[in-house]
Coordinates of C-alpha atoms and ligand atoms in Angstrom, one line a residue:
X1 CA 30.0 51.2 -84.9
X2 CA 29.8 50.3 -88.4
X3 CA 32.2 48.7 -91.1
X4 CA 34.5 51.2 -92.8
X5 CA 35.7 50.1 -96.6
X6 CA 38.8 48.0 -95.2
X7 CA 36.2 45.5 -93.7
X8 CA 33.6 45.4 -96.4
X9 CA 36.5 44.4 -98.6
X10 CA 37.5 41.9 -96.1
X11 CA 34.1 40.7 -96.2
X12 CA 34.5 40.3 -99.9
X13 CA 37.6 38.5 -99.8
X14 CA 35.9 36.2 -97.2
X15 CA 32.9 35.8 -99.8
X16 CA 34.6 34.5 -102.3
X17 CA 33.8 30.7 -103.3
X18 CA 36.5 28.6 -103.1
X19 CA 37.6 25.2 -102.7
X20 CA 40.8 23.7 -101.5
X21 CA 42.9 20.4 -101.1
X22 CA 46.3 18.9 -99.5
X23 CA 49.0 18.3 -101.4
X24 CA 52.5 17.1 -101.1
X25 CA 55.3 19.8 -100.8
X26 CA 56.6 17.5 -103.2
X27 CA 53.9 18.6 -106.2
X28 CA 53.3 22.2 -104.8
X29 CA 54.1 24.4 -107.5
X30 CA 54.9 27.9 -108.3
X31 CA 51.3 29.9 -108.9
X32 CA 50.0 27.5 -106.8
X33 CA 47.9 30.0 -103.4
X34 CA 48.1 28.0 -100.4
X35 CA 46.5 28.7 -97.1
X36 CA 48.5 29.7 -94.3
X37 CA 51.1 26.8 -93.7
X38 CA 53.0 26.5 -90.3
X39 CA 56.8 25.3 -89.9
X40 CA 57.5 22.0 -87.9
X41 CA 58.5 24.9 -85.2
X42 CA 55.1 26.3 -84.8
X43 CA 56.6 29.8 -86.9
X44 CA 53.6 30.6 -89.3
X45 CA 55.3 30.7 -92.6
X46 CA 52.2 31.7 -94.9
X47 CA 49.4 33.5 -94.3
X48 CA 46.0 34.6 -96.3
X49 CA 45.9 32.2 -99.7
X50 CA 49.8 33.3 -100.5
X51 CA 50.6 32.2 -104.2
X52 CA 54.0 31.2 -104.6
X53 CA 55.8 33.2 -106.7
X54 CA 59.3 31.1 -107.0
X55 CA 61.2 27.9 -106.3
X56 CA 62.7 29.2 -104.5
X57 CA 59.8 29.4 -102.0
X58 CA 59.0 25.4 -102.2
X59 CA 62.5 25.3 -101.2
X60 CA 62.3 27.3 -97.8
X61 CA 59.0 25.5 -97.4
X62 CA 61.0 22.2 -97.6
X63 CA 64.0 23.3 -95.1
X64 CA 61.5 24.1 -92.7
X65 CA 59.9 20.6 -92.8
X66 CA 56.9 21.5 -94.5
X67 CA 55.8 17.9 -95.8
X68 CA 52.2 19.2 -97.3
X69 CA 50.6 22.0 -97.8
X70 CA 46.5 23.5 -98.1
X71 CA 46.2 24.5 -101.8
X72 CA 43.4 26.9 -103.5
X73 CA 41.9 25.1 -106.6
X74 CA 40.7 26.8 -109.8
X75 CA 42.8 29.9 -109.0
X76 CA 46.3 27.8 -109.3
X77 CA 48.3 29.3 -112.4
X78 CA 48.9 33.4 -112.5
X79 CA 47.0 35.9 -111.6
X80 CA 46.7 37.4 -115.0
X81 CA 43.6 34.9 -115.7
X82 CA 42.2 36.8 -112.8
X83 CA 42.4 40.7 -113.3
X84 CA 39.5 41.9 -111.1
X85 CA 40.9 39.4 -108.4
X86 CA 44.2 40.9 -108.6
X87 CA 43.1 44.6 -108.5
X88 CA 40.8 44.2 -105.8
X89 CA 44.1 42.4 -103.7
X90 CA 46.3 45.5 -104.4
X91 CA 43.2 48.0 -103.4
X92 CA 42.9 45.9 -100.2
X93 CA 46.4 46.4 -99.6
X94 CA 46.8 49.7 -100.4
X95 CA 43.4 50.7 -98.2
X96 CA 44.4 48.6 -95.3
X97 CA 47.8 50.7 -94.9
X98 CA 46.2 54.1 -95.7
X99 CA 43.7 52.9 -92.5
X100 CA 46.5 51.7 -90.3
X101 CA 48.3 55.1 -90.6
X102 CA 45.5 57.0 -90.2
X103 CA 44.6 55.3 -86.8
X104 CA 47.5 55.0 -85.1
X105 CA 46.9 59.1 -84.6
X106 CA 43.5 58.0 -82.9
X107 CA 45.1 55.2 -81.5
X108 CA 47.8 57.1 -79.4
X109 CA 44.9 59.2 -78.0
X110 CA 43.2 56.0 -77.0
X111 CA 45.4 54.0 -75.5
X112 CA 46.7 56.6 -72.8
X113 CA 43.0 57.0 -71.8
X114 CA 42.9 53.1 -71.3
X115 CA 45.9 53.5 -69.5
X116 CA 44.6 56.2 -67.2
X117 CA 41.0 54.2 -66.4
X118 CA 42.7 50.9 -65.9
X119 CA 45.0 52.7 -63.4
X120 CA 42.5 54.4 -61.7
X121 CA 40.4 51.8 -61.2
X122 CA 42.6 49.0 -60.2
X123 CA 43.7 51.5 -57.5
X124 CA 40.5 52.2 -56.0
X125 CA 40.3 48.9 -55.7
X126 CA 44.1 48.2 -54.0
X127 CA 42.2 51.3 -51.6
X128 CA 39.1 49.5 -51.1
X129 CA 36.8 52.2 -52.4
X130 CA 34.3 51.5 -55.0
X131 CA 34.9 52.3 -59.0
X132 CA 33.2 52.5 -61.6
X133 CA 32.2 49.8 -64.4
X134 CA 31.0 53.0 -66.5
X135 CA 34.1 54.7 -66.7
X136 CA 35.4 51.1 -68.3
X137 CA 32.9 50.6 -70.1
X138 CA 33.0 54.0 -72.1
X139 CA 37.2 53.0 -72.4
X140 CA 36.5 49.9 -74.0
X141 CA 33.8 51.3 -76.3
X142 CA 36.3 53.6 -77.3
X143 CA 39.2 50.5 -78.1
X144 CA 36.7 48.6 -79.6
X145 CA 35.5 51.9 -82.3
X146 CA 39.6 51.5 -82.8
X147 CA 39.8 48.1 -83.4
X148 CA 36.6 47.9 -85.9
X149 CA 38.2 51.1 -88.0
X150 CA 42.3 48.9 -88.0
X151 CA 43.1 46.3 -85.5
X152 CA 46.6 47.1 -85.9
X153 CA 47.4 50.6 -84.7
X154 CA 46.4 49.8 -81.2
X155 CA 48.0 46.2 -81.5
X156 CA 51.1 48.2 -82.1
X157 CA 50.9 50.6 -78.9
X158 CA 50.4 47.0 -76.5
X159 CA 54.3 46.8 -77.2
X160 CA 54.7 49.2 -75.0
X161 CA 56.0 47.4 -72.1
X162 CA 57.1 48.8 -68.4
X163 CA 59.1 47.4 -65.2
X164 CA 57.0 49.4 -62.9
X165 CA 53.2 48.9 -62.5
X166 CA 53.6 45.6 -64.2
X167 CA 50.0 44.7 -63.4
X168 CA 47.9 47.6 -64.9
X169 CA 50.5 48.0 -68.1
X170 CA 49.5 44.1 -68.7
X171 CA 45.9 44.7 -68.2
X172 CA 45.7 47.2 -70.9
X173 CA 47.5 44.9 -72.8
X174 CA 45.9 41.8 -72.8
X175 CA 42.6 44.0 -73.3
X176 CA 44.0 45.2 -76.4
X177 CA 45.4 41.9 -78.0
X178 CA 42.5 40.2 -76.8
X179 CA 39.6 42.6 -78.4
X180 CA 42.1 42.5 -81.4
X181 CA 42.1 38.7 -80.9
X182 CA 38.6 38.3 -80.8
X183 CA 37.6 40.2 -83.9
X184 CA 39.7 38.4 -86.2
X185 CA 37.9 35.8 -84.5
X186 CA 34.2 37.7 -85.9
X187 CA 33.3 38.4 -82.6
X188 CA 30.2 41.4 -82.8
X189 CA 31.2 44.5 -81.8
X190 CA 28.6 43.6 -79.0
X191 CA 30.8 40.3 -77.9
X192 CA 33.7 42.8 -78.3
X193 CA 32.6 45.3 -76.1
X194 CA 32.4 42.3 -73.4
X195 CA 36.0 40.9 -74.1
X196 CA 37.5 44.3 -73.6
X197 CA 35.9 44.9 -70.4
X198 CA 37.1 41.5 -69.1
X199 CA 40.4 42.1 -70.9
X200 CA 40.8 45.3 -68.3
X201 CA 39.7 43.4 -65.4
X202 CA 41.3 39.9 -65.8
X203 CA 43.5 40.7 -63.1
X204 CA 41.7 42.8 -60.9
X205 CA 42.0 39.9 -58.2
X206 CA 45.5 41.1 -58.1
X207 CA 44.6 44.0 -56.1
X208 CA 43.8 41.5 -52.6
X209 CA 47.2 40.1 -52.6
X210 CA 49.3 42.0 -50.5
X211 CA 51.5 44.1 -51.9
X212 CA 54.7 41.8 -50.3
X213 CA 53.8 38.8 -52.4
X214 CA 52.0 40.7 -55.4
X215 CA 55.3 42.3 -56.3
X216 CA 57.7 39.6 -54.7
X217 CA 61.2 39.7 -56.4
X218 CA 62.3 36.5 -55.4
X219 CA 60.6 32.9 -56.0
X220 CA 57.3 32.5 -54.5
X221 CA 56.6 30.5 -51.2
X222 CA 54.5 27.1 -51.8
X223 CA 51.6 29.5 -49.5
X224 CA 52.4 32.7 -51.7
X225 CA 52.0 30.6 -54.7
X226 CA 48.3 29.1 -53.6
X227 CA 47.5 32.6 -52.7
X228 CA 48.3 34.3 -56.4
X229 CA 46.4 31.3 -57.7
X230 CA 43.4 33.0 -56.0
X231 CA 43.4 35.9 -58.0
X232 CA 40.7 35.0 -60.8
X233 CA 38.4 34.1 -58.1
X234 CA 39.2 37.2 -56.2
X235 CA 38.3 38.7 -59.2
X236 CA 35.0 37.4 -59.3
X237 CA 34.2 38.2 -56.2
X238 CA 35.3 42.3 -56.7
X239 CA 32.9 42.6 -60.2
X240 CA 30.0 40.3 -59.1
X241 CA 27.8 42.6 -57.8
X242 CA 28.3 44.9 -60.8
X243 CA 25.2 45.2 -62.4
X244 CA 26.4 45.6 -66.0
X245 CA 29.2 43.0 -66.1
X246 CA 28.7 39.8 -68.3
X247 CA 29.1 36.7 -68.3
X248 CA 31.9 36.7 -71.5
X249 CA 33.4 39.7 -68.9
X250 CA 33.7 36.8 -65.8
X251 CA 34.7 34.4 -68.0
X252 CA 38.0 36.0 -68.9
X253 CA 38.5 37.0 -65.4
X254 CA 38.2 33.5 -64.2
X255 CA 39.7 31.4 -66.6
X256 CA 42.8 32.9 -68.1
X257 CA 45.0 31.0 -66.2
X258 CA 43.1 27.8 -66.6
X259 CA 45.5 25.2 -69.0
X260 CA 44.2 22.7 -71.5
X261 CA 45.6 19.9 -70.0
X262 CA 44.2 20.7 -66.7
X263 CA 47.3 21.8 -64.9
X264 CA 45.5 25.7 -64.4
X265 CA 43.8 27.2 -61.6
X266 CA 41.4 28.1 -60.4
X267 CA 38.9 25.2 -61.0
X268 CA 41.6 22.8 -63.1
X269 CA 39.5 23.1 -66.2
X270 CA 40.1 20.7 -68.9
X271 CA 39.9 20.4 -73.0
X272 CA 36.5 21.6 -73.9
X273 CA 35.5 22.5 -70.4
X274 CA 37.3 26.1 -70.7
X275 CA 35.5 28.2 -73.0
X276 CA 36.4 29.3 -76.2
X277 CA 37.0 33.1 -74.6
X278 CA 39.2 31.5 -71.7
X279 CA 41.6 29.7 -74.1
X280 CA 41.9 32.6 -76.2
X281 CA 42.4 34.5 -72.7
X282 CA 45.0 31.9 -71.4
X283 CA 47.1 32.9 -74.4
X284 CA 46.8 36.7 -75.2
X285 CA 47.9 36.8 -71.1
X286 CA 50.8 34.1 -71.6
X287 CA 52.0 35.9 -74.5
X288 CA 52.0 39.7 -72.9
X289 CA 54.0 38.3 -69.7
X290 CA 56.6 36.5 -71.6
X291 CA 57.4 39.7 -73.6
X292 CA 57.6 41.8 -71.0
X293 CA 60.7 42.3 -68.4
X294 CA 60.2 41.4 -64.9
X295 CA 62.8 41.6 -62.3
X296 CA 63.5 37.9 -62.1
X297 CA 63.8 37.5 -65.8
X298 CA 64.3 39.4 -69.0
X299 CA 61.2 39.7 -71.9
X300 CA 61.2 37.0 -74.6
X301 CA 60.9 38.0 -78.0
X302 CA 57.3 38.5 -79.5
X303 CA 59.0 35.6 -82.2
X304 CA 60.3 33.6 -79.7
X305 CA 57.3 33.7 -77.1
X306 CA 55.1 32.9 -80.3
X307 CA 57.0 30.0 -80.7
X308 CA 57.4 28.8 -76.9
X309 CA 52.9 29.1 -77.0
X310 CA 52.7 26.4 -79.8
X311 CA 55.3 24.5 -78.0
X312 CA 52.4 24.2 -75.9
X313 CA 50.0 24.4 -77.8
X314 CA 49.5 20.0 -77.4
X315 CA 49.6 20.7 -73.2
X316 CA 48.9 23.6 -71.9
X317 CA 46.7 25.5 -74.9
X318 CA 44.6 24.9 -77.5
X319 CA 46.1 23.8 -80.8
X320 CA 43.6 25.9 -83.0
X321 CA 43.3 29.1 -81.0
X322 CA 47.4 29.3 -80.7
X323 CA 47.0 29.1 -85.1
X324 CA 44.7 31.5 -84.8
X325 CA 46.8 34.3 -82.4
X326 CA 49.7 33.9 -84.5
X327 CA 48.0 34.3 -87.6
X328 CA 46.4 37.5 -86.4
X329 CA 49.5 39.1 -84.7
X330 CA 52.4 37.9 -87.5
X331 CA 55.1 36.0 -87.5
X332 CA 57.6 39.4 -86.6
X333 CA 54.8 41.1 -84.5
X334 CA 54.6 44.9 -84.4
X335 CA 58.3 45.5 -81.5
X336 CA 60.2 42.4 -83.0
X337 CA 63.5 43.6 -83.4
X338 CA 65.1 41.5 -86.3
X339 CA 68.1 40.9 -88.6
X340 CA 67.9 40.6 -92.5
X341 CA 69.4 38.9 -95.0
X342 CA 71.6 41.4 -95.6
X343 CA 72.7 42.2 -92.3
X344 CA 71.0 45.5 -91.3
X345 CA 69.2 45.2 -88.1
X346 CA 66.0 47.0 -87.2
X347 CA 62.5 47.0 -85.6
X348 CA 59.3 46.0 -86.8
X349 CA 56.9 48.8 -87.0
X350 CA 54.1 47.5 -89.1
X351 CA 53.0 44.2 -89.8
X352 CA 51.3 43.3 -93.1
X353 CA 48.5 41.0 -92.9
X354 CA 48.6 39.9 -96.5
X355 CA 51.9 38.5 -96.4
X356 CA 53.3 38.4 -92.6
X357 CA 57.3 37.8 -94.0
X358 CA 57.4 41.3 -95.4
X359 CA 56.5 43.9 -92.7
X360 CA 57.9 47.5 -92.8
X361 CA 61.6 47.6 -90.7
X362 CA 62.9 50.4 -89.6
X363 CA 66.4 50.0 -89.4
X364 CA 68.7 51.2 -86.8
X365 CA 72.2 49.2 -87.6
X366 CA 73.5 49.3 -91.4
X367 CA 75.3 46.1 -93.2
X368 CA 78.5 47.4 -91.4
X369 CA 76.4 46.5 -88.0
X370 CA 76.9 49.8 -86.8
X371 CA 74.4 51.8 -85.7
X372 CA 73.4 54.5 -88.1
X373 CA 72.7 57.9 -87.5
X374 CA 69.3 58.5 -89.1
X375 CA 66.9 54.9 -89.1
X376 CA 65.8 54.4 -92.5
X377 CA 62.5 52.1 -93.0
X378 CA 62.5 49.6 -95.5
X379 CA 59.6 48.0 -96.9
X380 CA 60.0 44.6 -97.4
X381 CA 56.7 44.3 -99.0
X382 CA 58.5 46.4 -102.1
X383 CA 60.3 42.7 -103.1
X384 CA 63.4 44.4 -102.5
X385 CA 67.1 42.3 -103.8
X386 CA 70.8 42.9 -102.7
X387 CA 73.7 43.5 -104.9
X388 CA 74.0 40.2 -105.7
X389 CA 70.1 40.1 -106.8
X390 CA 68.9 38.1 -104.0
X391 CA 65.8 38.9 -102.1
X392 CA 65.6 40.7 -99.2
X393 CA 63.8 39.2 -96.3
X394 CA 64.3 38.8 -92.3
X395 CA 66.7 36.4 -91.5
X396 CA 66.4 36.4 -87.5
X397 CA 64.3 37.7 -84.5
X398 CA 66.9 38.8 -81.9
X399 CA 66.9 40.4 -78.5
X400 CA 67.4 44.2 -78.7
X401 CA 68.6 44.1 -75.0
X402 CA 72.3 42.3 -76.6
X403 CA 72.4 45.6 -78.7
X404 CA 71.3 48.4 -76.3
X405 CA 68.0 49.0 -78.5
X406 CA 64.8 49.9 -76.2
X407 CA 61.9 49.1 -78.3
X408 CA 59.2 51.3 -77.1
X409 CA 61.1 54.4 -77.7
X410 CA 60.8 53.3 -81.6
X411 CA 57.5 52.5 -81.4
X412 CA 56.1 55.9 -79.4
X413 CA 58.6 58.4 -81.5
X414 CA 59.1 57.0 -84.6
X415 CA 56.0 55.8 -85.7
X416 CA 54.0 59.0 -85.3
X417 CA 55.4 60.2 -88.4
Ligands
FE2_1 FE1 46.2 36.6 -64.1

C-alpha cells in the first residue's frame, strides 16, 4: 500500500512553510488565500488556502456573516509572483481528477464485494452461526487500497442509498465515509485497516434485536428504545472473542452513538472521554442515517444534514471533528441534487477538493425547468458566466424527491462513463 503521485503532491502541498493570521472581513482583500472559512450556518464556504479572486467574493463572504477570516501571509497578491506554486496547483488538480476517474472503475468492483461480505456476515450472525473476521478483513484491505489510490470514487458509491436492508446498506456506508474520514485525518493505512473493520461491524449488535423492534415502522416503545440502545454493547459482545479484532475496531462499535454532551448510550460518555475515533464515528453514522429514507421519514439532503451536524456540533458532537467531515466530504457532497444560478437543476457527481463551490453537475432540468432529454454535465470548475456575464455557481441544495429525480440511478449509470 504505497502513495501514488496524487498523495506525494499532497504531501508537498502540506510541506510547504507557511504562516497565517486573522483578519477582519472588513480588510480581506482580493489575492488575499484564506484558509477554509465557515458561514454563521455551519456551510463551509472556503476550502484549501482559496485566494480570492473578486469583490465580489468579500461580498458573499459578508452576506453570509463572515466577520473574519484565516489569511496566508507572504503569498497575498497574484499568483504570478509564484509560477512554480501555480503550476504545481493546476498539476494537482489535473492529477487528482485523472485518479478519481480512473478509480471509480475499481471502485464499482469494490464496493459490491463490501456489500456482499457485510451481508453475508451480518446474516450469519442474525442465524447465530459463526463468520468470519478474515473474510472482512481482506474487504476492508481492499477499501482501504481504494481509498489510499482516490478517496473519492468510493465516497461517491456510499450515496447509494436503499429502503430495504437498511442496516447492512448503512454499514458499508459508514465504513466507507469513515476510512475516507479517517485518512484525511492521516490515519496509517495500518489505523485505516482498523477503522474499516469497525466501520463494517458498528452495528453488528443490531443482529440480537428481534427482528419486530429492529425493523419497527412505528415509534419505539420506552422498552424497545432501552433495548436498541443495547446494540453497541451487543456488538462487543459478538466480536470479543475474535482474535484479530482491535481495539480502534471496538471502539467504533461501542461508541458511535455516544454524544458530546453526554446524552449517548451506551456508557453516557462525555467531552474528552469518547475517543477521537468515536466522535468521528458518532458523525459519519448520524450523517449516513439522515440521508437515507426510512419508512417513518424521508432522507435529508447531504447539504442540509451537513448543516443539521454543526447545529450540533456545540451539544451533541465535537466542534473540530464536524469541520473536519465537512471539509473532507464538500459543501454539495457527491448525490446533492442542486439548482444554479441560472436555473438548471442537476446532480452532483464529482466534488472538487480544491475548491468545494465548483463541483461537476450533471444536469437533468434546463433554465426552462423542464427536464431535458439528454443530461449535459457542466463543470463549474471551468469559471463558467451566463448571458448577462455573471458567474455561474450553485444557488440551492434541494430535494430531488419534489422533482421525481432518484439519485442513485445517476450516480450507478451515469458516472461510469
Ligand atoms: Fe448504531
Amino acid at each position: 500500500m504505497g502513495y501514488n503521485g496524487y498523495e506525494v503532491l499532497e504531501l508537498m502541498e502540506q510541506n510547504d512553510s507557511t504562516a497565517f493570521h486573522r483578519v477582519s472581513i472588513d480588510n480581506l482583500e482580493v489575492g488575499m488565500i484564506v484558509e477554509d472559512v465557515f458561514a454563521s450556518d455551519g456551510t463551509l464556504l472556503f476550502s484549501n488556502e482559496r485566494a480570492i479572486n473578486g469583490l465580489e467574493q468579500i461580498e458573499l463572504l459578508k452576506k453570509r456573516g463572515v466577520s473574519s477570516v484565516t489569511v496566508r501571509v507572504d503569498t497575498q497578491v497574484n499568483d504570478n509572483h509564484h509560477p512554480d506554486k501555480l503550476s504545481k496547483k493546476e498539476s494537482f488538480s489535473s492529477v487528482r481528477e485523472a485518479a478519481y476517474y480512473h478509480e471509480l472503475t475499481i471502485a464499482k468492483e469494490v464496493h459490491k464485494e463490501i456489500l456482499e461480505t457485510t451481508k453475508n456476515v451480518l446474516s450469519s450472525v442474525r442465524m447465530g452461526k459463526q463468520f468470519s473476521i478474515k473474510a472482512i478483513e481482506s474487504t476492508a484491505i481492499q477499501m482501504v487500497e481504494s481509498v489510499l489510490r482516490n478517496p473519492d470514487a468510493l465516497v461517491s458509491l456510499s450515496q447509494i442509498k436503499g429502503y430495504d436492508e437498511y442496516t447492512f446498506i448503512h454499514s458499508v456506508n459508514v465504513a466507507i465515509l469513515l476510512t475516507s474520514f479517517a485518512h484525511a485525518m492521516s490515519y496509517s493505512p495500518d489505523q485505516l485497516l482498523k477503522v474499516g473493520v469497525g466501520g463494517i461491524l458498528h452495528d453488528i449488535g443490531k443482529m440480537r434485536i428481534p427482528d419486530r423492534v429492529l425493523n419497527k415502522k412505528g415509534k419505539f416503545t420506552d422498552d424497545e428504545f432501552q433495548l436498541m440502545q443495547k446494540h453497541p454493547a451487543y456488538g462487543i459482545q459478538i466480536v470479543k472473542d475474535l482474535q484479530s479484532i482491535s481495539e480502534l475496531s471496538k471502539t467504533v462499535i461501542l461508541q458511535h452513538h455516544e454524544r458530546f454532551n453526554g446524552s449517548g448510550y451506551p456508557h453516557k460518555l462525555s467531552g474528552n472521554d469518547i475517543s477521537e475515533m468515536g466522535m468521528m464515528a458518532a458523525v459519519a453514522d448520524v450523517y449516513d442515517a439522515m440521508t437515507t429514507d426510512r419508512v417513518y421519514r424521508t432522507a435529508w439532503t447531504p447539504h442540509n444534514a451537513l448543516a443539521l451536524i454543526f447545529k450540533g456540533s456545540e451539544s451533541d458532537y465535537s466542534r473540530k471533528i464536524v469541520e473536519l467531515f465537512t471539509k473532507n466530504l464538500g459543501i454539495y457532497p457527491v448525490g446533492s441534487f442542486v439548482r444554479l444560478t441560472t436555473g438548471e437543476m442537476g446532480v452532483v457527481v464529482r466534488v472538487d477538493k480544491g475548491n468545494l463551490l465548483t463541483p461537476d453537475v450533471l444536469l437533468l432540468f434546463g433554465m426552462d425547468k423542464k427536464r431535458v432529454k439528454d443530461p449535459y454535465e457542466c463543470r463549474l470548475s471551468e469559471k463558467l458566466s451566463d448571458k448577462n456575464g455573471m458567474p455561474i455557481g450553485i444557488e440551492i441544495s434541494l430535494n430531488p424527491k419534489d422533482f421525481n429525480v432518484i439519485i442513485s440511478e445517476f450516480i450507478t449509470e451515469n458516472i461510469f462513463k
